[in-house]
Every structure is written in structure tokens, then in C-alpha cells.
C-alpha positions as semicolon CSV with decimal commas, in nm:
position;residue;x (nm);y (nm);z (nm)
1;X;0,008;-0,002;-0,006
2;X;0,297;0,236;0,088
3;X;0,452;0,178;-0,245
4;X;0,158;0,284;-0,441
5;X;0,032;0,591;-0,257
6;X;0,362;0,687;-0,064
7;X;0,341;0,742;0,294
8;X;0,225;1,106;0,269
9;X;-0,039;1,036;0,039
10;X;-0,181;0,722;0,269
11;X;-0,189;0,949;0,569
12;X;-0,401;1,218;0,379
13;X;-0,606;0,974;0,251
14;X;-0,703;0,835;0,587
15;X;-0,730;1,146;0,747
16;X;-0,984;1,283;0,534
17;X;-1,135;0,968;0,533
18;X;-1,186;0,970;0,925
19;X;-1,256;1,356;0,914
20;X;-1,569;1,268;0,715
21;X;-1,665;0,966;0,904
22;X;-1,657;1,176;1,219
23;X;-1,804;1,504;1,101
24;X;-2,071;1,461;0,857
25;X;-2,307;1,234;1,077
26;X;-2,427;1,546;1,255
27;X;-2,505;1,737;0,921
28;X;-2,664;1,432;0,721
29;X;-2,857;1,301;1,039
30;X;-2,789;0,949;0,973
31;X;-3,032;0,848;1,204
32;X;-3,315;0,963;0,958
33;X;-3,267;0,682;0,723
34;X;-3,254;0,384;0,969
35;X;-3,548;0,448;1,188
36;X;-3,881;0,376;1,078
37;X;-4,040;0,744;1,165
38;X;-4,057;0,995;1,429
39;X;-4,159;0,867;1,786
40;X;-4,532;0,903;1,883
41;X;-4,616;1,230;2,065
42;X;-4,875;1,236;2,318
43;X;-5,054;1,535;2,384
44;X;-5,254;1,684;2,676
45;X;-5,586;1,882;2,638
46;X;-5,460;2,243;2,613
47;X;-5,101;2,144;2,469
48;X;-5,023;2,395;2,186
49;X;-4,994;2,240;1,809
50;X;-4,776;2,427;1,589
51;X;-4,834;2,369;1,195
52;X;-4,523;2,401;0,990
53;X;-4,504;2,487;0,657
54;X;-4,336;2,302;0,376
55;X;-4,267;2,372;-0,016
56;X;-4,508;2,491;-0,256
57;X;-4,519;2,223;-0,535
58;X;-4,685;2,186;-0,860
59;X;-4,652;1,878;-1,115
60;X;-4,675;2,116;-1,419
61;X;-4,363;2,302;-1,335
62;X;-4,157;2,038;-1,121
63;X;-4,019;2,340;-0,967
64;X;-4,064;2,379;-0,602
65;X;-4,091;2,724;-0,422
66;X;-4,021;2,834;-0,046
67;X;-4,374;2,884;0,126
68;X;-4,283;3,246;0,200
69;X;-4,192;3,317;-0,170
70;X;-4,557;3,417;-0,159
71;X;-4,694;3,675;0,058
72;X;-4,829;3,457;0,301
73;X;-4,880;3,562;0,682
74;X;-4,534;3,535;0,846
75;X;-4,446;3,467;1,219
76;X;-4,238;3,746;1,379
77;X;-3,925;3,499;1,332
78;X;-3,929;3,239;1,071
79;X;-3,705;2,941;1,128
80;X;-3,586;2,637;0,945
81;X;-3,643;2,297;1,121
82;X;-3,357;2,061;1,095
83;X;-3,311;1,915;0,756
84;X;-3,136;1,603;0,629
85;X;-2,939;1,568;0,309
86;X;-3,249;1,408;0,122
87;X;-3,479;1,668;0,221
88;X;-3,251;1,934;0,087
89;X;-3,204;1,745;-0,255
90;X;-3,585;1,705;-0,267
91;X;-3,625;2,095;-0,264
92;X;-3,798;2,065;0,123
93;X;-3,801;2,386;0,298
94;X;-3,963;2,326;0,629
95;X;-4,042;2,667;0,855
96;X;-4,263;2,755;1,123
97;X;-4,592;2,939;1,051
98;X;-4,855;3,148;1,213
99;X;-5,103;2,871;1,247
100;X;-5,097;2,763;1,633
101;X;-5,390;2,538;1,790
102;X;-5,460;2,424;2,116
103;X;-5,537;2,031;2,175
104;X;-5,906;1,965;2,182
105;X;-5,993;2,339;2,182
106;X;-6,216;2,424;1,845
107;X;-6,184;2,766;1,719
108;X;-6,356;2,952;1,436
109;X;-6,299;3,267;1,210
110;X;-5,952;3,344;1,389
111;X;-5,771;3,604;1,206
112;X;-5,406;3,509;1,099
113;X;-5,281;3,862;0,944
114;X;-5,391;4,087;0,695
115;X;-5,153;4,153;0,404
116;X;-5,130;4,438;0,171
117;X;-5,074;4,295;-0,209
118;X;-4,828;4,519;-0,409
119;X;-4,787;4,468;-0,780
120;X;-4,516;4,198;-0,736
121;X;-4,702;3,987;-0,461
122;X;-5,033;4,011;-0,675
123;X;-4,830;3,887;-0,996
124;X;-4,671;3,587;-0,790
125;X;-4,996;3,466;-0,672
126;X;-5,147;3,471;-1,018
127;X;-4,834;3,273;-1,158
128;X;-4,865;3,013;-0,905
129;X;-5,226;2,971;-0,924
130;X;-5,191;2,948;-1,321
131;X;-4,943;2,659;-1,281
132;X;-5,152;2,470;-1,012
133;X;-4,919;2,544;-0,718
134;X;-5,037;2,351;-0,392
135;X;-4,950;2,427;-0,065
136;X;-4,797;2,194;0,184
137;X;-4,824;2,210;0,551
138;X;-4,706;1,972;0,834
139;X;-4,847;1,890;1,196
140;X;-4,677;1,643;1,397
141;X;-4,489;1,513;1,110
142;X;-4,829;1,459;0,896
143;X;-4,859;1,621;0,568
144;X;-5,204;1,812;0,547
145;X;-5,429;1,655;0,309
146;X;-5,754;1,751;0,129
147;X;-6,020;1,545;0,116
148;X;-6,245;1,456;-0,167
149;X;-6,510;1,208;-0,284
150;X;-6,469;0,951;-0,563
151;X;-6,712;1,027;-0,867
152;X;-6,795;0,680;-0,891
153;X;-7,081;0,503;-0,741
154;X;-6,876;0,402;-0,416
155;X;-6,827;0,780;-0,347
156;X;-6,524;0,669;-0,103
157;X;-6,330;0,960;0,044
158;X;-6,011;1,002;-0,104
159;X;-5,720;1,214;-0,010
160;X;-5,501;1,470;-0,224
161;X;-5,154;1,603;-0,043
162;X;-5,162;1,965;-0,001
163;X;-5,413;2,242;-0,105
164;X;-5,406;2,490;-0,380
165;X;-5,289;2,840;-0,380
166;X;-5,619;2,953;-0,540
167;X;-5,836;2,935;-0,845
168;X;-5,935;3,078;-1,167
169;X;-6,294;3,178;-1,275
170;X;-6,550;3,398;-1,396
171;X;-6,748;3,605;-1,139
172;X;-7,022;3,857;-1,172
173;X;-7,080;3,827;-1,529
174;X;-6,681;3,911;-1,651
175;X;-6,579;3,776;-1,958
176;X;-6,213;3,747;-1,859
177;X;-6,097;3,495;-1,603
178;X;-6,034;3,625;-1,263
179;X;-5,764;3,472;-1,017
180;X;-5,888;3,413;-0,659
181;X;-5,686;3,335;-0,362
182;X;-5,778;3,066;-0,101
183;X;-5,718;3,287;0,206
184;X;-5,932;3,095;0,440
185;X;-5,842;2,763;0,576
186;X;-6,069;2,518;0,755
187;X;-5,843;2,255;0,943
188;X;-5,970;1,926;1,120
189;X;-5,719;1,733;1,351
190;X;-5,796;1,381;1,436
191;X;-5,641;1,216;1,724
192;X;-5,678;0,891;1,888
193;X;-5,689;0,872;2,261
194;X;-5,619;0,668;2,531
195;X;-5,871;0,623;2,766
196;X;-5,596;0,513;3,034
197;X;-5,387;0,834;3,036
198;X;-5,627;1,084;2,887
199;X;-5,348;1,161;2,625
200;X;-5,419;1,175;2,283
201;X;-5,188;1,114;1,965
202;X;-5,266;1,294;1,614
203;X;-5,374;1,055;1,346
204;X;-5,511;1,304;1,077
205;X;-5,445;1,631;0,934
206;X;-5,709;1,760;0,705
207;X;-5,776;2,105;0,535
208;X;-6,082;2,252;0,337
209;X;-5,957;2,577;0,166
210;X;-6,219;2,861;0,104
211;X;-6,176;3,189;-0,077
212;X;-6,360;3,478;0,125
213;X;-6,327;3,855;0,075
214;X;-6,339;3,914;0,460
215;X;-6,513;4,241;0,577
216;X;-6,472;4,420;0,921
217;X;-6,555;4,732;1,059
218;X;-6,239;4,809;1,249
219;X;-5,895;4,655;1,244
220;X;-5,754;4,560;1,586
221;X;-5,430;4,367;1,572
222;X;-5,532;4,173;1,885
223;X;-5,915;4,127;1,819
224;X;-6,055;4,233;1,498
225;X;-6,417;4,115;1,445
226;X;-6,507;4,014;1,094
227;X;-6,853;4,053;0,968
228;X;-6,794;3,777;0,694
229;X;-6,758;3,505;0,967
230;X;-6,842;3,475;1,362
231;X;-6,626;3,316;1,616
232;X;-6,784;3,001;1,751
233;X;-6,973;2,875;1,425
234;X;-6,779;2,728;1,131
235;X;-6,690;2,930;0,847
236;X;-6,871;2,849;0,527
237;X;-6,914;3,003;0,188
238;X;-7,254;3,101;0,199
239;X;-7,490;3,258;-0,093
240;X;-7,386;3,621;0,019
241;X;-7,025;3,539;0,025
242;X;-6,776;3,681;-0,223
243;X;-6,407;3,506;-0,304
244;X;-6,096;3,703;-0,274
245;X;-5,982;3,859;-0,577
246;X;-5,636;3,887;-0,621
247;X;-5,568;4,266;-0,739
248;X;-5,254;4,459;-0,692
249;X;-5,277;4,714;-0,389
250;X;-5,558;4,523;-0,250
251;X;-5,601;4,390;0,101
252;X;-5,640;4,020;0,179
253;X;-5,705;3,886;0,542
254;X;-5,598;3,526;0,604
255;X;-5,827;3,350;0,824
256;X;-5,859;2,969;0,947
257;X;-6,081;2,749;1,153
258;X;-5,978;2,428;1,354
259;X;-6,172;2,137;1,469
260;X;-6,088;1,811;1,653
261;X;-6,251;1,488;1,594
262;X;-6,184;1,161;1,799
263;X;-6,064;0,873;1,561
264;X;-6,034;0,488;1,593
265;X;-5,720;0,504;1,387
266;X;-5,426;0,390;1,566
267;X;-5,114;0,586;1,585
268;X;-4,912;0,308;1,375
269;X;-5,170;0,335;1,124
270;X;-5,217;0,684;1,058
271;X;-5,032;0,692;0,743
272;X;-5,229;0,430;0,577
273;X;-5,488;0,693;0,430
274;X;-5,199;0,879;0,270
275;X;-5,042;0,569;0,107
276;X;-5,352;0,514;-0,072
277;X;-5,440;0,886;-0,194
278;X;-5,531;0,743;-0,533
279;X;-5,765;0,485;-0,408
280;X;-5,660;0,170;-0,632
281;X;-5,303;0,266;-0,712
282;X;-5,191;-0,090;-0,820
283;X;-5,381;-0,261;-1,082
284;X;-5,265;-0,591;-0,927
285;X;-5,407;-0,813;-1,206
286;X;-5,247;-0,625;-1,483
287;X;-4,887;-0,653;-1,297
288;X;-4,916;-1,015;-1,172
289;X;-5,051;-1,113;-1,528
290;X;-4,743;-0,939;-1,703
291;X;-4,489;-1,098;-1,425
292;X;-4,628;-1,455;-1,486
293;X;-4,582;-1,396;-1,861
294;X;-4,244;-1,308;-1,810
295;X;-4,141;-1,597;-1,563
296;X;-4,311;-1,826;-1,795
297;X;-4,099;-1,728;-2,076
298;X;-3,781;-1,716;-1,862
299;X;-3,855;-2,071;-1,772
300;X;-3,895;-2,172;-2,133
301;X;-3,587;-1,991;-2,243
302;X;-3,385;-2,160;-1,943
303;X;-3,519;-2,498;-2,030
304;X;-3,431;-2,452;-2,397
305;X;-3,100;-2,335;-2,359
306;X;-2,988;-2,595;-2,105
307;X;-3,134;-2,901;-2,300
308;X;-2,932;-2,787;-2,583
309;X;-2,600;-2,708;-2,428
310;X;-2,604;-3,029;-2,235
311;X;-2,650;-3,211;-2,602
312;X;-2,373;-2,997;-2,696
313;X;-2,140;-3,081;-2,436
314;X;-2,225;-3,485;-2,454
315;X;-2,162;-3,463;-2,826
316;X;-1,808;-3,281;-2,795
317;X;-1,691;-3,518;-2,531
318;X;-1,819;-3,848;-2,716
319;X;-1,634;-3,718;-3,072
320;X;-1,319;-3,631;-2,861
321;X;-1,191;-3,983;-2,905
322;X;-1,267;-3,996;-3,287
323;X;-1,009;-3,764;-3,438
324;X;-1,147;-3,788;-3,779
325;X;-1,426;-3,560;-3,691
326;X;-1,374;-3,166;-3,717
327;X;-1,457;-2,947;-3,426
328;X;-1,769;-2,750;-3,498
329;X;-2,012;-2,499;-3,311
330;X;-1,899;-2,291;-3,029
331;X;-1,612;-2,542;-2,917
332;X;-1,424;-2,441;-3,252
333;X;-1,357;-2,109;-3,120
334;X;-1,233;-2,212;-2,783
335;X;-0,884;-2,073;-2,842
336;X;-1,025;-1,707;-2,894
337;X;-1,335;-1,687;-2,667
338;X;-1,113;-1,560;-2,394
339;X;-0,928;-1,330;-2,557
340;X;-0,977;-0,962;-2,412
341;X;-1,175;-0,727;-2,594
342;X;-1,138;-0,399;-2,743
343;X;-1,126;-0,102;-2,486
344;X;-1,118;-0,367;-2,177
345;X;-1,028;-0,088;-1,942
346;X;-1,367;0,083;-2,016
347;X;-1,566;-0,238;-2,004
348;X;-1,402;-0,289;-1,648
349;X;-1,494;0,057;-1,565
350;X;-1,861;-0,026;-1,636
351;X;-1,891;-0,343;-1,480
352;X;-1,738;-0,170;-1,154
353;X;-1,984;0,109;-1,162
354;X;-2,280;-0,151;-1,242
355;X;-2,177;-0,317;-0,920
356;X;-2,192;-0,023;-0,733
357;X;-2,528;0,121;-0,849
358;X;-2,682;-0,233;-0,793
359;X;-2,535;-0,270;-0,474
360;X;-2,675;0,067;-0,351
361;X;-3,026;-0,002;-0,509
362;X;-3,039;-0,365;-0,371
363;X;-2,936;-0,247;-0,001
364;X;-3,188;0,060;-0,018
365;X;-3,477;-0,171;-0,138
366;X;-3,393;-0,392;0,134
367;X;-3,412;-0,155;0,382
368;X;-3,716;-0,011;0,256
369;X;-3,864;-0,358;0,233
370;X;-3,814;-0,380;0,609
371;X;-3,971;-0,086;0,700
372;X;-3,690;0,126;0,785
373;X;-3,735;0,389;0,492
374;X;-4,089;0,482;0,609
375;X;-4,269;0,771;0,415
376;X;-4,263;0,949;0,750
377;X;-3,894;1,022;0,730
378;X;-3,886;1,287;0,459
379;X;-3,561;1,248;0,252
380;X;-3,448;0,930;0,439
381;X;-3,487;0,716;0,097
382;X;-3,263;0,996;-0,089
383;X;-3,018;0,997;0,195
384;X;-2,984;0,658;0,227
385;X;-2,913;0,638;-0,164
386;X;-2,636;0,885;-0,185
387;X;-2,475;0,722;0,149
388;X;-2,489;0,371;0,018
389;X;-2,364;0,483;-0,314
390;X;-2,062;0,650;-0,136
391;X;-1,976;0,319;0,057
392;X;-2,034;0,088;-0,227
393;X;-1,732;0,248;-0,389
394;X;-1,519;-0,024;-0,227
395;X;-1,726;-0,314;-0,422
396;X;-1,684;-0,107;-0,761
397;X;-1,298;-0,096;-0,719
398;X;-1,282;-0,461;-0,620
399;X;-1,511;-0,589;-0,890
400;X;-1,328;-0,357;-1,181
401;X;-1,004;-0,464;-1,062
402;X;-1,043;-0,849;-1,055
403;X;-1,190;-0,810;-1,394
404;X;-0,907;-0,593;-1,528
405;X;-0,659;-0,840;-1,395
406;X;-0,811;-1,119;-1,579
407;X;-0,777;-0,928;-1,895
408;X;-0,392;-0,898;-1,790
409;X;-0,422;-0,522;-1,746
410;X;-0,153;-0,369;-1,602
411;X;-0,206;0,005;-1,518
412;X;-0,472;-0,063;-1,249
413;X;-0,440;0,265;-1,106
414;X;-0,554;0,475;-1,424
415;X;-0,865;0,207;-1,423
416;X;-0,947;0,259;-1,065
417;X;-0,931;0,667;-1,157
418;X;-1,195;0,610;-1,450
419;X;-1,402;0,373;-1,196
420;X;-1,406;0,642;-0,940
421;X;-1,462;0,948;-1,184
422;X;-1,653;0,823;-1,506
423;X;-2,046;0,788;-1,364
424;X;-1,995;1,040;-1,097
425;X;-1,870;1,311;-1,334
426;X;-2,153;1,229;-1,597
427;X;-2,399;1,268;-1,303
428;X;-2,259;1,578;-1,149
429;X;-2,207;1,747;-1,477
430;X;-2,595;1,712;-1,564
431;X;-2,688;1,783;-1,189
432;X;-2,478;2,112;-1,198
433;X;-2,652;2,221;-1,535
434;X;-2,997;2,160;-1,393
435;X;-2,926;2,298;-1,080
436;X;-2,801;2,622;-1,261
437;X;-3,162;2,638;-1,432
438;X;-3,333;2,590;-1,137
439;X;-3,154;2,831;-0,943
440;X;-3,222;3,084;-1,254
441;X;-3,580;3,023;-1,176
442;X;-3,552;3,110;-0,804
443;X;-3,693;2,776;-0,698
444;X;-3,626;2,625;-0,356
445;X;-3,517;2,324;-0,527
446;X;-3,182;2,471;-0,601
447;X;-2,899;2,274;-0,399
448;X;-2,725;2,540;-0,216
449;X;-2,376;2,581;-0,205
450;X;-2,316;2,407;0,139
451;X;-2,485;2,090;0,028
452;X;-2,312;2,091;-0,320
453;X;-1,972;2,127;-0,113
454;X;-2,091;1,802;0,110
455;X;-2,175;1,621;-0,186
456;X;-1,824;1,683;-0,353
457;X;-1,662;1,600;-0,016
458;X;-1,843;1,271;-0,007
459;X;-1,733;1,181;-0,350
460;X;-1,356;1,267;-0,318
461;X;-1,330;1,247;0,047
462;X;-1,507;0,880;0,086
463;X;-1,604;0,737;-0,233
464;X;-1,292;0,793;-0,441
465;X;-1,045;0,649;-0,147
466;X;-1,283;0,358;-0,116
467;X;-1,309;0,273;-0,503
468;X;-0,884;0,275;-0,472
469;X;-0,897;0,069;-0,169
470;X;-1,130;-0,191;-0,325
471;X;-0,929;-0,173;-0,661
472;X;-0,593;-0,249;-0,432
473;X;-0,748;-0,559;-0,276
474;X;-0,887;-0,682;-0,594
475;X;-0,558;-0,646;-0,786
476;X;-0,373;-0,810;-0,505
477;X;-0,604;-1,145;-0,577
478;X;-0,463;-1,402;-0,800
479;X;-0,587;-1,370;-1,163
480;X;-0,906;-1,561;-1,261
481;X;-0,745;-1,843;-1,502
482;X;-0,929;-1,909;-1,826
483;X;-1,110;-2,231;-1,888
484;X;-0,923;-2,266;-2,213
485;X;-0,589;-2,110;-2,328
486;X;-0,620;-1,844;-2,593
487;X;-0,433;-1,848;-2,929
488;X;-0,168;-1,596;-2,988
489;X;-0,351;-1,543;-3,338
490;X;-0,694;-1,472;-3,374
491;X;-0,925;-1,662;-3,581
492;X;-1,092;-1,519;-3,878
493;X;-1,478;-1,468;-3,800
494;X;-1,714;-1,592;-4,081
495;X;-1,966;-1,389;-4,242
496;X;-2,263;-1,387;-3,978
497;X;-2,631;-1,406;-4,075
498;X;-2,852;-1,075;-4,074
499;X;-3,039;-1,168;-3,768
500;X;-2,679;-1,202;-3,576
501;X;-2,604;-0,848;-3,665
502;X;-2,478;-0,645;-3,334
503;X;-2,744;-0,382;-3,355
504;X;-3,030;-0,614;-3,408
505;X;-2,963;-0,868;-3,118
506;X;-2,870;-0,587;-2,888
507;X;-3,193;-0,396;-2,954
508;X;-3,375;-0,723;-2,960
509;X;-3,222;-0,836;-2,622
510;X;-3,337;-0,519;-2,414
511;X;-3,687;-0,576;-2,507
512;X;-3,760;-0,881;-2,228
513;X;-3,585;-0,699;-1,959
514;X;-3,756;-0,376;-1,993
515;X;-4,089;-0,598;-2,043
516;X;-4,033;-0,722;-1,694
517;X;-4,057;-0,373;-1,530
518;X;-4,224;-0,133;-1,761
519;X;-4,573;-0,173;-1,547
520;X;-4,378;-0,089;-1,205
521;X;-4,193;0,175;-1,409
522;X;-4,528;0,359;-1,459
523;X;-4,584;0,394;-1,100
524;X;-4,257;0,489;-0,986
525;X;-4,235;0,794;-1,232
526;X;-4,627;0,871;-1,103
527;X;-4,480;0,905;-0,758
528;X;-4,162;1,109;-0,881
529;X;-4,319;1,326;-1,104
530;X;-4,694;1,360;-0,981
531;X;-4,621;1,414;-0,589
532;X;-4,735;1,065;-0,497
533;X;-4,590;0,845;-0,222
534;X;-4,423;0,521;-0,347
535;X;-4,434;0,233;-0,070
536;X;-4,486;-0,103;-0,249
537;X;-4,129;-0,180;-0,215
538;X;-4,215;-0,548;-0,150
539;X;-4,367;-0,585;-0,469
540;X;-4,075;-0,400;-0,619
541;X;-3,829;-0,648;-0,472
542;X;-3,996;-0,913;-0,678
543;X;-4,001;-0,716;-0,993
544;X;-3,639;-0,661;-0,976
545;X;-3,562;-1,005;-0,882
546;X;-3,749;-1,103;-1,224
547;X;-3,577;-0,841;-1,381
548;X;-3,214;-1,020;-1,278
549;X;-3,327;-1,369;-1,396
550;X;-3,459;-1,212;-1,730
551;X;-3,149;-1,009;-1,801
552;X;-2,932;-1,315;-1,735
553;X;-3,126;-1,529;-1,956
554;X;-3,187;-1,318;-2,243
555;X;-2,781;-1,251;-2,245
556;X;-2,701;-1,601;-2,222
557;X;-2,924;-1,729;-2,506
558;X;-2,794;-1,466;-2,753
559;X;-2,439;-1,522;-2,641
560;X;-2,467;-1,882;-2,700
561;X;-2,610;-1,815;-3,038
562;X;-2,334;-1,593;-3,132
563;X;-2,065;-1,839;-3,016
564;X;-2,238;-2,115;-3,202
565;X;-2,181;-1,876;-3,506
566;X;-1,809;-1,896;-3,446
567;X;-1,813;-1,529;-3,330
568;X;-1,607;-1,496;-3,020
569;X;-1,637;-1,108;-2,954
570;X;-1,895;-1,145;-2,689
571;X;-1,755;-0,934;-2,404
572;X;-1,911;-0,607;-2,514
573;X;-2,213;-0,750;-2,650
574;X;-2,322;-0,938;-2,350
575;X;-2,306;-0,595;-2,161
576;X;-2,495;-0,409;-2,452
577;X;-2,754;-0,685;-2,473
578;X;-2,945;-0,638;-2,169
579;X;-2,801;-0,289;-2,106
580;X;-2,991;-0,188;-2,404
581;X;-3,325;-0,200;-2,199
582;X;-3,226;0,171;-2,081
583;X;-3,283;0,269;-2,432
584;X;-3,662;0,149;-2,410
585;X;-3,676;0,304;-2,079
586;X;-3,574;0,648;-2,184
587;X;-3,813;0,605;-2,480
588;X;-4,098;0,502;-2,220
589;X;-4,020;0,834;-2,027
590;X;-4,074;1,025;-2,354
591;X;-4,401;0,844;-2,398
592;X;-4,465;0,934;-2,019
593;X;-4,389;1,298;-2,060
594;X;-4,630;1,314;-2,346
595;X;-4,900;1,104;-2,210
596;X;-4,953;1,189;-1,850
597;X;-4,772;1,521;-1,799
598;X;-4,890;1,849;-1,841
599;X;-4,542;2,020;-1,827
600;X;-4,511;2,308;-2,074
601;X;-4,211;2,524;-1,948
602;X;-3,884;2,473;-2,127
603;X;-3,689;2,443;-1,791
604;X;-3,932;2,190;-1,664
605;X;-3,887;1,998;-1,966
606;X;-3,512;2,009;-1,955
607;X;-3,524;1,893;-1,595
608;X;-3,743;1,622;-1,685
609;X;-3,536;1,472;-1,938
610;X;-3,212;1,556;-1,750
611;X;-3,284;1,334;-1,444
612;X;-3,427;1,086;-1,672
613;X;-3,144;1,063;-1,868
614;X;-2,929;0,988;-1,530
615;X;-3,192;0,741;-1,440
616;X;-3,164;0,552;-1,794
617;X;-2,773;0,550;-1,771
618;X;-2,817;0,393;-1,428
619;X;-3,014;0,119;-1,539
620;X;-2,779;0,084;-1,834
621;X;-2,503;-0,013;-1,630
622;X;-2,680;-0,222;-1,375
623;X;-2,869;-0,435;-1,617
624;X;-2,537;-0,436;-1,845
625;X;-2,355;-0,550;-1,557
626;X;-2,580;-0,828;-1,450
627;X;-2,619;-0,973;-1,830
628;X;-2,221;-0,938;-1,849
629;X;-2,149;-1,124;-1,539
630;X;-2,408;-1,408;-1,580
631;X;-2,262;-1,470;-1,954
632;X;-1,917;-1,459;-1,820
633;X;-2,025;-1,738;-1,567
634;X;-2,217;-1,914;-1,853
635;X;-1,912;-1,918;-2,094
636;X;-1,659;-2,033;-1,823
637;X;-1,898;-2,296;-1,733
638;X;-1,964;-2,445;-2,077
639;X;-1,573;-2,422;-2,180
640;X;-1,475;-2,597;-1,852
641;X;-1,710;-2,870;-1,925
642;X;-1,579;-3,009;-2,245
643;X;-1,263;-3,161;-2,313
644;X;-1,007;-2,938;-2,504
645;X;-0,668;-3,066;-2,658
């Protein structure tokens, strides 16, 4: 180790590694990704409940904004709640608000504040209403939800996360549309009471927004009496009510009601209504039917290929005693099948990167499957993914070095550098461009400089040293011995039939892996881009398992046909065969953009396709690595099973 890095270099690497390990758990709040949620809080009658506000979000623009970007009521001092890394990357900005309740005390027509709208404030409100922005609030870690009734016969109550800033409409016979602001909020807090202690836990947080042009005789900062609503009576929009229009240099009075309702929902189940906001979110029959088809096809493919290979091996070994017979088929190219490919270093880098991303994804999914990444832990999933990707650099360096030594490579430090920097550089370059565009829109989704510095430090301070450490350990291991010896002079490859064209087989090979996940992909994209929760990690685990099997089998089948055609250049094609499913994923993202989203702004479109490009590339390295490693195992297995002179 000292010979490789030098004494000073090794000391610097170890000190930086220890510095980051000791310092950053305080900032990243590592406990946020291994706790299954917050601890329950017991409230006594009369205890104060403080509502926190989160970002303004819209599925039309995908650009979050700080709550106080609009001219809402502000407390005397605005303070940010502690945020983990995932919350910052998601654009969450959790702050205190003027909305404060007393446990089990019903209040109505309570004045929050009075705001004088200037030209800019009125314009901001109108812009956000036109772009369908929603206001997100939080009470005891529960997001506010708007109850709705289903339009079908059942009339079942469903929930929508967040309430609209306002709405557009025509009023009093006007021809042009007018913008109205939801300036009155009717809150309903549901609680579950412990009969033994008399304490209660909050299990629901609902709101009904209204637009009311409030009127009063005299403004009193302490006790203003409104004529449009009365204390002690629920505020409703009646026949004589007038909605609050947004006009520059006008006055807006913000008010709210709060009521409390006892509920049979237990604290452990309080998130169930949020996780089923769309009612029947999953079409179980369609997904299970698709998975059964993929499983059936995979079984048929596996049966055919195994029976064919067993017959080939038996025939080759039987003909070994008869020297008059010439070798044919895949045995004929045994002297070239393990010849290192062109750009072998790049292939090693991609395999190492695939191992790193796959390890991160699988470990994150297992944590989520076990319930450690609850939706109540905002940002926990993102934080876990970032940290796991950093620490998986050890496995990336190890796997790439092992493969590189098998290819008889010598400059392993250069290969390690590429493994440590290639994928992160691509990701970081796109991320910087997108972050600059978001910053230009003054969105809270722009990652602050401090968080950007932390990401860079995690990359250079932990991930890069771990990649080098893994490469050092992997390269020290003895090289993997080939099943057969490689000839010094490569064979001529015969003319291949049209259906064995690399482009055709590569594109064909990606269809089946994509078919295994495309239904589940719809729900994943919906949760990301349509502001919904994703919680079916158990089913996702099954789908990923099917994806792994499918990638392995389709790559093995096509590689076998290629070897039977006496084409020994299987290394890169094995990687690209299953990796090409990423192309179909990106094409599907284009379809989803056109069919499901209502994005019209250029910046929002660039943001969508930028992140989908990152996702497609990550999917490419994962599926490509799975197919390549399966094919490598298969080729070594069949050539070690036949007798070679």
C-alpha cells in the first residue's frame, strides 16, 4: 500500500476519510434513514400544536418554491427545521408558521394576519395559481391532506396531498377569467385517545380551503371582529359570500378554523390514508399477469438453452475419441473465446460502476422493504441512496480490478481513477446544469452551495478512497484463470447471418428485461413526478428479482447463438444486450412525458429529461453488468465442461 500511494498520500487519504466519517453524521442526520419514522407524541388537552409549512409544489412545473415566496402570513421570526441531506435534495424547506392550535380546543374565524398585496406579490400569486401550485403543511410530521369524494358509485373518500394556492374563474358576469386566493383554511385534526392516561395522539390532518373576501368594521391587531364570519360558528362560503380576488394594491385577510375529531385509527396506522391517496393505486391483476408471462418465458428459455447445451457437451466429449471428426460450433473457437476485448479498461469501469449502483439499489430496497425508510422520514430514502452509493465504491473498485487483472491489464491505478470518476462526473455535470437552471428560476429546489460542497466532499473524501482501496485489494488477488488457453493469433470470424448483426441482437435483447419492469416503472414515475408516495417495496423487490433473471437469461441465450456462429467477440455484446433495455426506458419516459404530464415550461422539460437521462444511464450500467456477469459465468462453465486438446 505504501509503495502504491506513498506514505504522505496514504496518511492524507486516511485522515480525510476519518474526518468525513466523524464530521458529517452530525449534518446528514444519519438516524433519519434507519429509523422507521418519528416517535409518537402524547398531547394533553390544551397543549399547543404548531403547524409547519413546507414547499409549494406543482406537477406542471416540477419546480418547488419556498412557502414564503408568496406573500403569506409570517411569524415574527421564521426559522428552518433541521433538514437531512435527502430533504435538501428534494427541495423541502420546512419552516414555522402563524398557525397554532390548542389541543381539543375548537376555534373559528380566527384571524391570522392582514396582507397588503403590491404589484409583485399579486403577480406571484397569479402565476402560481395558473401553474396549479399546492401548499404543503405539516402537523406532528403528518402532511396536510384535502379530502375528496370519488366520482364513481362508491363515493369513497380519498385524499390529495396539499391544497391549492387559489383558482381561476369568472365572477359577476365578467368575460375574462379572474384569479382568486384561498385565504381561509378550515383545519380538522383527528386524534386517537388513550383512555387510561387521557392523552391523545394525532392521526389525521385535513384542510378545506376557501376564498372569502373578508370585511370588518375596525382593524384591531389583537381582536379584529370580521363581519363575514363569526367566532364560534364554522366558516362556510354562503350565498352572500364573495371570493377574495387577487388585485394589486388590495388587502387580503387570512383566517382559519380548527376542529378536533376523535378517531379509531391507531397511531401506527395513521399513514394508511396517505399511502392510498389514489384509491386503487396498483392494478394488481395487470402487474401479476405481466410477471407471470415473464416468468413463463424465462422458464421456457432456460429449459431450451440448458437442454441444448447438455446435448452439445455430450456430443463434443463423445467425438473427442474420434480424431476424424472436425470441431464445429462453439467449441471451434475455444482458443479465442477468452481473448480480451477492445477497450477492456472501459468495460471494467462499466462493470465496476454497475456493481456499485446495483449494490446501492438492492441495499436501499432491502432497507425500505424492512420498513426502515418510512414515508414519514422525509428525505430518508434519498439520504440512504447517497450514502450507500458512496460506501459501495469499495465493491466497485474490487470488481473492476478483478476483471481488469483477468484481462491481463497492468495500469490498474488509471483504471481505478476512471471507475471513481466516470459515472459520478457524468451525473454531476448534468446535475450542475439542472441546478443552475433551477437556481435561475429562483426555486427552492436549487441545491445550496453548502450541500453541493458536502456532496463533492463525500465523493472525493469517501467514495474515491474506497474505490482505490477496493481496486488495491482486488488487484492483489490472483488472476482468474481461463477455462481454456487463448491462441496467439486470432481466428477469422466467418460472415454472420443478418439476424446475428450486433445492432439487431442488442436492440432485441433489451425488450424482455424492459417488459419485466415497464408496468412498475409507471408507478415509480408517477410517484416521482406527480407528487405521490411510493410504498410497495415488497412488490418492487419481486419485480427486480424477475429483472435480474430475465437479464441473465436473455444475455446467455444470445451469447450462445453468437458463439455457435463462431463469433467470439461476446464481451461487449453481452454487456450491451441487457443494457439496451435502458434505451427502451428512456423512450418510455418520452411517452410518459407526452401522455401523463402537463409540463409546458422549457426549464421543466429540461429538468425532466435530464433526470430521466441519469436514471436511464444508471439502469444501463446495472442491467448491463447483470447480463455480463451472468454471461461470463456461463461461458466459463460450458468451456470447462468439454475436453480441449
